[in-house]
Amino acid sequence: MSVKRGRKFLNTPGPTHVPDRVMNAMHQPTLDLSDPYFLETTKSCFQDTQKVLNTSGEVFLYTSNGHGAWEAALANVFSPGDKVLVPETGNFSNAWSNMAKALHLEVINMPGNWRRAIDPALLEKELKKDKEQEIKGVLIIHTETATGITNDLPLLRRAVDSANHPALFLVDTVAAAGTVDYQMDNWGIDVTVTASQKGLMMPPGLGIVAANAKALSVHQHSTMPKLYWDWNTRLQAEDYRKFCGTAPQLMVFGMREALDMIFEEGLENIYERHRVLAGATHAAVEVWSQAGTLSLNAIEPKERSTAVTTILTDEGVDANMIRDVCRDEMMVGLGGGLGNLAGKAFRVGHMGDMNAPMLFAALASIEATLRYLDIKFAPGGVTAAIEHVAQSKKVGKGPFSY
Ligand SMILES: *Cc1c(COP(=O)(O)O)cnc(C)c1O
């Protein structure tokens, strides 16, 4: 058995590295469920989640992962037999739509290209076809974690409005919250779904849902069987109802600390840091790609996610091998290809509690792995990433200033 020293690096697009501050904040004794200190902490977490999502809507926290938050959203606003429209973005839109089918919703799939963002014109056309307005909801993935592509939510919302369609607009921002601007109220988003373990710098274990007034009103007519997920249960007066039973107390303490860190840095600074780190990653991949074996999945630069980069590998290059060697030899965790991209892509997460040196470590380890595996690549990717970060200092907003 080989002993590995030094810190393990986590560059998967979820879960992400958890800051020591957050872990330390969770190291507290469990409490009486009605301890005022805990109740105050919980209340502030609900309020600050509204600030992060830019909404005055109702926030719900579940002891779950993102899948739980997905189910909570669907179960609260739909009834069995309801039609929902799901524009395909990649593995995560497929998974959410499979969940909708499991809940007996009728899914209309709008086929999409895994290398491009959702086309708003297509969405408008699809909704206009629905003359009887039977579609009850549109399910949008904000950042598709499988492809590394971020959809333009205001444009998509406008498409729904141009079609004059009353469907609810539901957005999964699991891989985008805390990495890129998100304006739930201004952008007309009725239901938001997210989770703790990606850009929000918490451990896995909290599912987060927000609902506006329209969603809460539609909810009153939902006949989907539910109890744990039910918003009505959670909106009752007693404190223990908020979590439908025992609260995940230590997770809430971690959340409090993560939210403090978010506001200390400031959302605009956080988004800028993510832009710089994503740009550095893209710069590295663009250099490596010159040898013709690797390529960025997201063709259109402005559609590239600031949270995750998906790198395609040519036939004959085993992407899983790159991932395995990086993890087992370099102690750098990367994401694998998902769905159609299984074995044909690997993914680098650059979101959450991440700075330039942490990213450089990942990129350098990838470059070393490519060399080790004799995979053709053009050298100099890491240098390009360093250059990108150093240049960003010139506009006074680089990671050096954080
Ligand atoms: C990670 C992720 C999910 C699922 O989250 P889990 O916590 O793994 O259940 C859903 N949607 C997107 C876009 C994600 O990136």
CSV table of C-alpha atoms and ligand atoms in Angstrom, one decimal:
chain,number,residue,atom,x,y,z
A,1,MET,CA,0.0,0.0,0.0
A,2,SER,CA,1.3,3.4,-0.9
A,3,VAL,CA,1.0,6.3,1.6
A,4,LYS,CA,0.1,9.6,0.1
A,5,ARG,CA,1.1,12.8,1.8
A,6,GLY,CA,-0.1,16.3,1.5
A,7,ARG,CA,-3.6,17.6,0.9
A,8,LYS,CA,-6.1,16.0,-1.5
A,9,PHE,CA,-7.3,18.5,-4.1
A,10,LEU,CA,-11.0,18.5,-5.1
A,11,ASN,CA,-11.7,19.8,-8.6
A,12,THR,CA,-15.0,18.0,-9.2
A,13,PRO,CA,-17.9,20.1,-10.2
A,14,GLY,CA,-19.6,19.1,-7.0
A,15,PRO,CA,-19.0,18.4,-4.3
A,16,THR,CA,-16.4,21.1,-4.0
A,17,HIS,CA,-13.7,21.9,-1.5
A,18,VAL,CA,-15.3,22.9,1.9
A,19,PRO,CA,-13.4,25.8,3.6
A,20,ASP,CA,-11.9,25.1,7.0
A,21,ARG,CA,-14.0,27.9,8.4
A,22,VAL,CA,-17.2,26.1,7.4
A,23,MET,CA,-16.0,22.8,8.8
A,24,ASN,CA,-14.9,24.4,12.1
A,25,ALA,CA,-18.2,26.2,12.4
A,26,MET,CA,-20.0,22.8,12.2
A,27,HIS,CA,-18.0,21.5,15.1
A,28,GLN,CA,-20.5,22.5,17.7
A,29,PRO,CA,-22.7,20.5,20.2
A,30,THR,CA,-26.1,19.5,19.0
A,31,LEU,CA,-28.9,21.4,20.7
A,32,ASP,CA,-32.4,21.3,22.0
A,33,LEU,CA,-34.6,21.8,19.0
A,34,SER,CA,-36.1,24.9,20.4
A,35,ASP,CA,-32.8,26.5,21.5
A,36,PRO,CA,-33.2,30.3,20.6
A,37,TYR,CA,-29.6,30.4,19.4
A,38,PHE,CA,-30.3,27.8,16.8
A,39,LEU,CA,-33.7,29.3,15.8
A,40,GLU,CA,-32.0,32.7,15.2
A,41,THR,CA,-29.3,31.1,13.2
A,42,THR,CA,-31.8,29.3,11.1
A,43,LYS,CA,-33.9,32.4,10.5
A,44,SER,CA,-30.8,34.3,9.3
A,45,CYS,CA,-29.9,31.5,6.9
A,46,PHE,CA,-33.4,31.6,5.3
A,47,GLN,CA,-33.1,35.4,5.0
A,48,ASP,CA,-29.6,35.4,3.6
A,49,THR,CA,-30.5,32.7,1.1
A,50,GLN,CA,-33.0,35.1,-0.2
A,51,LYS,CA,-30.2,37.7,-0.7
A,52,VAL,CA,-28.0,35.2,-2.6
A,53,LEU,CA,-30.8,34.3,-4.9
A,54,ASN,CA,-32.1,37.9,-5.1
A,55,THR,CA,-35.7,37.0,-4.1
A,56,SER,CA,-38.3,38.0,-1.6
A,57,GLY,CA,-39.9,34.6,-2.2
A,58,GLU,CA,-40.2,31.8,0.3
A,59,VAL,CA,-37.1,29.7,1.0
A,60,PHE,CA,-37.3,26.0,1.9
A,61,LEU,CA,-34.3,23.9,3.2
A,62,TYR,CA,-34.3,20.1,3.0
A,63,THR,CA,-32.0,17.6,4.5
A,64,SER,CA,-31.2,16.3,1.1
A,65,ASN,CA,-29.0,16.7,-2.0
A,66,GLY,CA,-29.9,18.4,-5.2
A,67,HIS,CA,-32.1,15.5,-6.3
A,68,GLY,CA,-34.2,16.1,-3.2
A,69,ALA,CA,-34.6,19.8,-4.0
A,70,TRP,CA,-35.6,18.8,-7.6
A,71,GLU,CA,-38.3,16.5,-6.2
A,72,ALA,CA,-39.5,19.1,-3.8
A,73,ALA,CA,-39.9,21.6,-6.6
A,74,LEU,CA,-41.9,19.2,-8.8
A,75,ALA,CA,-44.0,17.7,-6.0
A,76,ASN,CA,-45.2,21.1,-4.8
A,77,VAL,CA,-46.3,22.8,-8.0
A,78,PHE,CA,-47.5,20.0,-10.2
A,79,SER,CA,-50.2,17.3,-10.1
A,80,PRO,CA,-49.9,13.8,-11.7
A,81,GLY,CA,-50.7,14.1,-15.5
A,82,ASP,CA,-49.5,17.7,-15.8
A,83,LYS,CA,-47.4,18.5,-18.8
A,84,VAL,CA,-43.9,20.0,-18.4
A,85,LEU,CA,-41.5,21.1,-21.1
A,86,VAL,CA,-37.9,20.2,-20.6
A,87,PRO,CA,-35.3,21.8,-23.0
A,88,GLU,CA,-32.4,19.3,-23.3
A,89,THR,CA,-29.1,20.6,-22.1
A,90,GLY,CA,-27.3,17.4,-21.1
A,91,ASN,CA,-27.3,14.8,-18.5
A,92,PHE,CA,-28.9,17.0,-15.8
A,93,SER,CA,-31.9,18.0,-17.9
A,94,ASN,CA,-32.4,14.4,-18.8
A,95,ALA,CA,-32.2,13.3,-15.1
A,96,TRP,CA,-34.7,16.0,-14.0
A,97,SER,CA,-37.0,15.0,-16.8
A,98,ASN,CA,-36.7,11.3,-15.7
A,99,MET,CA,-37.7,12.4,-12.2
A,100,ALA,CA,-40.7,14.2,-13.6
A,101,LYS,CA,-41.8,11.1,-15.4
A,102,ALA,CA,-41.4,9.0,-12.2
A,103,LEU,CA,-43.7,11.5,-10.5
A,104,HIS,CA,-46.3,10.8,-13.3
A,105,LEU,CA,-45.8,14.1,-15.1
A,106,GLU,CA,-46.1,14.1,-18.9
A,107,VAL,CA,-42.7,15.3,-20.2
A,108,ILE,CA,-42.3,17.1,-23.5
A,109,ASN,CA,-38.7,16.9,-24.4
A,110,MET,CA,-37.2,19.8,-26.5
A,111,PRO,CA,-34.1,18.2,-28.1
A,112,GLY,CA,-31.0,20.3,-27.7
A,113,ASN,CA,-27.3,20.3,-28.7
A,114,TRP,CA,-24.9,19.4,-25.8
A,115,ARG,CA,-22.4,21.9,-27.2
A,116,ARG,CA,-24.6,24.9,-27.2
A,117,ALA,CA,-27.0,26.8,-24.8
A,118,ILE,CA,-30.7,26.5,-25.1
A,119,ASP,CA,-32.0,28.4,-28.2
A,120,PRO,CA,-34.6,30.9,-26.9
A,121,ALA,CA,-36.3,31.0,-30.4
A,122,LEU,CA,-36.9,27.2,-30.2
A,123,LEU,CA,-38.4,27.6,-26.7
A,124,GLU,CA,-40.7,30.3,-27.9
A,125,LYS,CA,-41.8,28.2,-30.9
A,126,GLU,CA,-42.4,25.1,-28.7
A,127,LEU,CA,-44.6,27.1,-26.3
A,128,LYS,CA,-46.5,28.8,-29.1
A,129,LYS,CA,-47.4,25.3,-30.5
A,130,ASP,CA,-49.2,24.7,-27.2
A,131,LYS,CA,-52.3,26.5,-28.2
A,132,GLU,CA,-54.4,25.1,-25.3
A,133,GLN,CA,-51.7,26.2,-22.9
A,134,GLU,CA,-51.6,22.8,-21.3
A,135,ILE,CA,-47.9,23.0,-20.4
A,136,LYS,CA,-47.8,23.8,-16.7
A,137,GLY,CA,-44.1,24.3,-16.3
A,138,VAL,CA,-40.7,24.8,-18.1
A,139,LEU,CA,-37.8,23.1,-16.4
A,140,ILE,CA,-34.5,24.9,-17.1
A,141,ILE,CA,-31.0,23.9,-16.1
A,142,HIS,CA,-29.0,27.1,-15.5
A,143,THR,CA,-25.5,25.7,-15.7
A,144,GLU,CA,-25.5,22.2,-17.2
A,145,THR,CA,-22.8,20.5,-15.2
A,146,ALA,CA,-22.3,17.8,-17.8
A,147,THR,CA,-21.5,20.1,-20.6
A,148,GLY,CA,-20.0,23.2,-18.9
A,149,ILE,CA,-22.6,25.5,-20.5
A,150,THR,CA,-24.6,28.2,-18.8
A,151,ASN,CA,-28.0,29.2,-20.2
A,152,ASP,CA,-29.1,32.8,-20.5
A,153,LEU,CA,-32.0,33.0,-18.1
A,154,PRO,CA,-33.3,36.5,-19.0
A,155,LEU,CA,-33.4,35.5,-22.7
A,156,LEU,CA,-35.3,32.3,-22.0
A,157,ARG,CA,-37.7,34.1,-19.7
A,158,ARG,CA,-38.4,36.6,-22.5
A,159,ALA,CA,-39.1,33.7,-24.9
A,160,VAL,CA,-41.8,32.4,-22.5
A,161,ASP,CA,-43.3,35.9,-22.3
A,162,SER,CA,-43.1,36.4,-26.1
A,163,ALA,CA,-45.1,33.2,-26.4
A,164,ASN,CA,-47.6,34.6,-24.0
A,165,HIS,CA,-47.5,31.4,-22.0
A,166,PRO,CA,-48.5,31.1,-18.4
A,167,ALA,CA,-46.3,28.1,-17.6
A,168,LEU,CA,-44.3,28.2,-14.4
A,169,PHE,CA,-40.6,28.9,-15.0
A,170,LEU,CA,-38.5,26.6,-12.9
A,171,VAL,CA,-34.7,26.9,-12.7
A,172,ASP,CA,-32.1,24.5,-11.4
A,173,THR,CA,-29.1,26.6,-10.4
A,174,VAL,CA,-27.4,23.8,-8.4
A,175,ALA,CA,-24.1,24.3,-10.3
A,176,ALA,CA,-24.4,28.0,-10.8
A,177,ALA,CA,-25.6,29.6,-7.5
A,178,GLY,CA,-22.7,31.5,-6.0
A,179,THR,CA,-20.7,31.4,-9.2
A,180,VAL,CA,-22.6,33.7,-11.5
A,181,ASP,CA,-25.3,36.4,-11.2
A,182,TYR,CA,-28.7,35.1,-10.3
A,183,GLN,CA,-31.8,37.4,-10.1
A,184,MET,CA,-34.7,35.2,-9.2
A,185,ASP,CA,-37.3,38.1,-8.9
A,186,ASN,CA,-36.0,40.4,-11.7
A,187,TRP,CA,-35.7,37.5,-14.1
A,188,GLY,CA,-39.2,36.2,-13.4
A,189,ILE,CA,-38.1,32.8,-12.0
A,190,ASP,CA,-41.0,31.1,-10.2
A,191,VAL,CA,-39.1,28.3,-8.5
A,192,THR,CA,-35.4,28.0,-7.9
A,193,VAL,CA,-33.7,24.7,-7.0
A,194,THR,CA,-30.1,24.6,-5.7
A,195,ALA,CA,-28.0,22.6,-3.2
A,196,SER,CA,-25.3,23.2,-0.6
A,197,GLN,CA,-22.2,21.5,-2.0
A,198,LYS,CA,-21.2,23.4,-5.1
A,199,GLY,CA,-20.7,27.1,-5.4
A,200,LEU,CA,-22.1,27.7,-2.0
A,201,MET,CA,-19.1,26.2,-0.2
A,202,MET,CA,-21.0,23.8,2.1
A,203,PRO,CA,-20.8,20.0,2.5
A,204,PRO,CA,-23.3,18.0,0.6
A,205,GLY,CA,-26.6,17.6,2.5
A,206,LEU,CA,-28.8,20.6,2.1
A,207,GLY,CA,-31.3,21.0,-0.7
A,208,ILE,CA,-32.5,24.5,-1.2
A,209,VAL,CA,-35.7,25.6,-2.9
A,210,ALA,CA,-37.2,29.1,-3.3
A,211,ALA,CA,-40.7,29.9,-4.6
A,212,ASN,CA,-42.4,33.1,-5.5
A,213,ALA,CA,-46.0,34.1,-5.0
A,214,LYS,CA,-47.2,32.6,-8.3
A,215,ALA,CA,-45.6,29.3,-7.4
A,216,LEU,CA,-47.0,29.3,-3.9
A,217,SER,CA,-50.4,30.0,-5.3
A,218,VAL,CA,-50.2,27.2,-7.9
A,219,HIS,CA,-49.0,25.0,-5.0
A,220,GLN,CA,-52.4,25.2,-3.3
A,221,HIS,CA,-53.9,23.2,-6.2
A,222,SER,CA,-51.2,20.5,-6.5
A,223,THR,CA,-52.5,17.0,-5.8
A,224,MET,CA,-49.1,15.3,-5.9
A,225,PRO,CA,-48.8,13.1,-2.8
A,226,LYS,CA,-46.2,14.5,-0.5
A,227,LEU,CA,-45.6,15.2,3.1
A,228,TYR,CA,-41.8,15.6,3.7
A,229,TRP,CA,-41.5,17.9,0.7
A,230,ASP,CA,-44.8,19.8,1.3
A,231,TRP,CA,-44.4,23.6,1.5
A,232,ASN,CA,-47.7,23.8,3.6
A,233,THR,CA,-46.2,21.6,6.3
A,234,ARG,CA,-43.1,23.8,6.4
A,235,LEU,CA,-44.9,27.1,6.5
A,236,GLN,CA,-46.8,26.2,9.7
A,237,ALA,CA,-45.9,28.3,12.8
A,238,GLU,CA,-44.0,25.8,14.9
A,239,ASP,CA,-40.3,26.0,14.5
A,240,TYR,CA,-39.7,22.3,14.0
A,241,ARG,CA,-42.0,22.3,11.0
A,242,LYS,CA,-39.4,24.2,8.9
A,243,PHE,CA,-37.4,21.0,8.5
A,244,CYS,CA,-40.4,18.6,8.9
A,245,GLY,CA,-38.8,17.2,11.9
A,246,THR,CA,-35.3,17.4,13.4
A,247,ALA,CA,-33.2,20.1,11.8
A,248,PRO,CA,-29.8,19.2,10.3
A,249,GLN,CA,-28.3,21.5,13.0
A,250,LEU,CA,-24.6,21.2,12.2
A,251,MET,CA,-25.3,21.8,8.5
A,252,VAL,CA,-27.1,24.9,9.4
A,253,PHE,CA,-24.1,26.2,11.4
A,254,GLY,CA,-21.9,25.4,8.4
A,255,MET,CA,-24.4,27.3,6.1
A,256,ARG,CA,-24.3,30.3,8.4
A,257,GLU,CA,-20.5,30.4,8.1
A,258,ALA,CA,-20.5,29.9,4.3
A,259,LEU,CA,-23.1,32.7,4.0
A,260,ASP,CA,-20.9,35.0,6.1
A,261,MET,CA,-18.0,34.2,3.8
A,262,ILE,CA,-20.1,35.0,0.8
A,263,PHE,CA,-21.1,38.4,2.0
A,264,GLU,CA,-17.6,39.2,3.3
A,265,GLU,CA,-16.3,38.7,-0.2
A,266,GLY,CA,-19.3,40.2,-1.9
A,267,LEU,CA,-21.3,38.5,-4.7
A,268,GLU,CA,-19.8,40.7,-7.4
A,269,ASN,CA,-16.3,39.9,-6.4
A,270,ILE,CA,-17.2,36.2,-6.2
A,271,TYR,CA,-18.5,36.3,-9.7
A,272,GLU,CA,-15.4,38.1,-11.0
A,273,ARG,CA,-13.2,35.5,-9.3
A,274,HIS,CA,-15.1,32.8,-11.0
A,275,ARG,CA,-14.7,34.5,-14.4
A,276,VAL,CA,-11.0,34.8,-13.9
A,277,LEU,CA,-10.5,31.1,-12.8
A,278,ALA,CA,-12.8,29.9,-15.7
A,279,GLY,CA,-10.9,32.0,-18.2
A,280,ALA,CA,-7.6,30.6,-17.0
A,281,THR,CA,-9.0,27.1,-17.4
A,282,HIS,CA,-10.2,27.8,-20.9
A,283,ALA,CA,-6.8,29.3,-21.8
A,284,ALA,CA,-5.1,26.1,-20.6
A,285,VAL,CA,-7.4,23.8,-22.5
A,286,GLU,CA,-7.1,25.9,-25.7
A,287,VAL,CA,-3.4,25.5,-25.7
A,288,TRP,CA,-3.5,21.7,-25.0
A,289,SER,CA,-6.1,21.4,-27.7
A,290,GLN,CA,-3.7,22.6,-30.4
A,291,ALA,CA,-2.4,19.0,-30.7
A,292,GLY,CA,-5.9,17.9,-31.9
A,293,THR,CA,-6.7,15.4,-29.2
A,294,LEU,CA,-8.6,17.5,-26.6
A,295,SER,CA,-11.2,20.2,-27.1
A,296,LEU,CA,-13.5,22.4,-25.1
A,297,ASN,CA,-17.0,21.1,-25.2
A,298,ALA,CA,-18.7,24.5,-25.1
A,299,ILE,CA,-18.2,25.9,-28.6
A,300,GLU,CA,-19.4,29.4,-28.0
A,301,PRO,CA,-17.1,31.2,-25.6
A,302,LYS,CA,-19.9,33.4,-24.1
A,303,GLU,CA,-21.9,30.3,-23.2
A,304,ARG,CA,-19.0,28.7,-21.2
A,305,SER,CA,-19.8,28.2,-17.5
A,306,THR,CA,-17.7,30.0,-14.9
A,307,ALA,CA,-18.1,27.0,-12.6
A,308,VAL,CA,-17.1,24.0,-14.6
A,309,THR,CA,-15.2,23.2,-17.8
A,310,THR,CA,-16.0,20.0,-19.8
A,311,ILE,CA,-13.1,18.8,-22.0
A,312,LEU,CA,-13.8,16.3,-24.8
A,313,THR,CA,-11.2,13.7,-25.6
A,314,ASP,CA,-10.7,12.2,-29.1
A,315,GLU,CA,-11.5,8.6,-29.9
A,316,GLY,CA,-8.6,6.5,-28.7
A,317,VAL,CA,-8.1,8.6,-25.6
A,318,ASP,CA,-9.7,7.1,-22.5
A,319,ALA,CA,-11.0,10.1,-20.5
A,320,ASN,CA,-11.7,7.9,-17.4
A,321,MET,CA,-8.0,7.0,-17.4
A,322,ILE,CA,-7.1,10.7,-17.2
A,323,ARG,CA,-9.5,11.1,-14.3
A,324,ASP,CA,-8.3,8.0,-12.5
A,325,VAL,CA,-4.6,8.8,-12.8
A,326,CYS,CA,-5.2,12.4,-11.7
A,327,ARG,CA,-7.0,11.2,-8.6
A,328,ASP,CA,-4.9,8.1,-7.7
A,329,GLU,CA,-1.4,9.5,-8.6
A,330,MET,CA,-1.8,13.2,-8.2
A,331,MET,CA,-4.5,13.4,-5.6
A,332,VAL,CA,-6.5,15.8,-7.7
A,333,GLY,CA,-10.2,14.8,-8.1
A,334,LEU,CA,-11.8,15.6,-11.5
A,335,GLY,CA,-15.3,15.0,-12.8
A,336,GLY,CA,-15.9,12.3,-15.5
A,337,GLY,CA,-18.0,12.5,-18.6
A,338,LEU,CA,-21.7,12.0,-17.9
A,339,GLY,CA,-24.5,10.4,-20.0
A,340,ASN,CA,-23.6,10.6,-23.8
A,341,LEU,CA,-20.1,11.8,-22.8
A,342,ALA,CA,-19.2,8.9,-20.5
A,343,GLY,CA,-15.6,7.9,-21.2
A,344,LYS,CA,-15.4,10.7,-23.8
A,345,ALA,CA,-14.9,13.7,-21.6
A,346,PHE,CA,-13.5,14.9,-18.2
A,347,ARG,CA,-14.5,17.9,-16.2
A,348,VAL,CA,-12.7,20.4,-14.1
A,349,GLY,CA,-14.6,22.2,-11.4
A,350,HIS,CA,-13.4,25.7,-10.6
A,351,MET,CA,-16.2,26.9,-8.3
A,352,GLY,CA,-16.8,27.7,-4.7
A,353,ASP,CA,-13.9,28.0,-2.3
A,354,MET,CA,-11.2,28.1,-5.0
A,355,ASN,CA,-8.3,30.4,-5.6
A,356,ALA,CA,-5.7,30.6,-8.4
A,357,PRO,CA,-3.0,28.3,-6.7
A,358,MET,CA,-5.6,25.6,-6.2
A,359,LEU,CA,-6.6,25.8,-9.8
A,360,PHE,CA,-3.0,25.9,-11.0
A,361,ALA,CA,-2.4,22.7,-9.0
A,362,ALA,CA,-5.3,21.0,-10.8
A,363,LEU,CA,-4.2,22.2,-14.3
A,364,ALA,CA,-0.6,21.3,-13.7
A,365,SER,CA,-1.6,17.8,-12.5
A,366,ILE,CA,-3.7,17.4,-15.6
A,367,GLU,CA,-0.8,18.4,-17.8
A,368,ALA,CA,1.5,15.9,-15.9
A,369,THR,CA,-1.1,13.2,-16.4
A,370,LEU,CA,-1.4,13.8,-20.1
A,371,ARG,CA,2.4,13.5,-20.3
A,372,TYR,CA,2.4,10.3,-18.1
A,373,LEU,CA,-0.3,8.7,-20.3
A,374,ASP,CA,1.4,9.7,-23.5
A,375,ILE,CA,-1.6,11.5,-24.7
A,376,LYS,CA,-0.9,14.1,-27.4
A,377,PHE,CA,-1.3,17.7,-26.2
A,378,ALA,CA,0.4,21.0,-26.9
A,379,PRO,CA,2.5,22.0,-23.9
A,380,GLY,CA,2.1,25.4,-22.3
A,381,GLY,CA,-1.5,25.2,-21.0
A,382,VAL,CA,-0.5,25.9,-17.4
A,383,THR,CA,1.6,28.8,-18.5
A,384,ALA,CA,-1.4,30.3,-20.4
A,385,ALA,CA,-3.5,29.9,-17.3
A,386,ILE,CA,-0.9,31.7,-15.2
A,387,GLU,CA,-0.7,34.4,-17.8
A,388,HIS,CA,-4.5,34.8,-17.8
A,389,VAL,CA,-4.6,35.2,-14.0
A,390,ALA,CA,-1.6,37.6,-14.0
A,391,GLN,CA,-3.3,39.7,-16.7
A,392,SER,CA,-6.5,40.0,-14.7
A,393,LYS,CA,-4.5,41.8,-12.1
A,394,LYS,CA,-4.0,44.6,-14.5
A,395,VAL,CA,-7.7,45.5,-14.3
A,396,GLY,CA,-7.4,45.5,-10.6
A,397,LYS,CA,-9.8,42.7,-10.0
A,398,GLY,CA,-7.6,39.6,-10.2
A,399,PRO,CA,-7.5,36.9,-7.6
A,400,PHE,CA,-4.4,38.7,-6.2
A,401,SER,CA,-6.7,41.3,-4.8
A,402,TYR,CA,-9.0,38.8,-2.9
B,1,LIG,C1,-25.1,18.4,-9.0
B,1,LIG,C2,-26.3,18.8,-9.7
B,1,LIG,C3,-27.6,18.3,-9.4
B,1,LIG,C4,-27.8,17.2,-8.5
B,1,LIG,O1,-27.3,17.4,-7.3
B,1,LIG,P1,-27.1,16.1,-6.2
B,1,LIG,O2,-26.8,16.8,-5.0
B,1,LIG,O3,-26.0,15.3,-6.8
B,1,LIG,O4,-28.4,15.4,-6.2
B,1,LIG,C5,-28.7,18.7,-10.1
B,1,LIG,N1,-28.5,19.6,-11.1
B,1,LIG,C6,-27.3,20.1,-11.5
B,1,LIG,C7,-27.2,21.2,-12.5
B,1,LIG,C8,-26.2,19.7,-10.8
B,1,LIG,O5,-25.0,20.2,-11.1
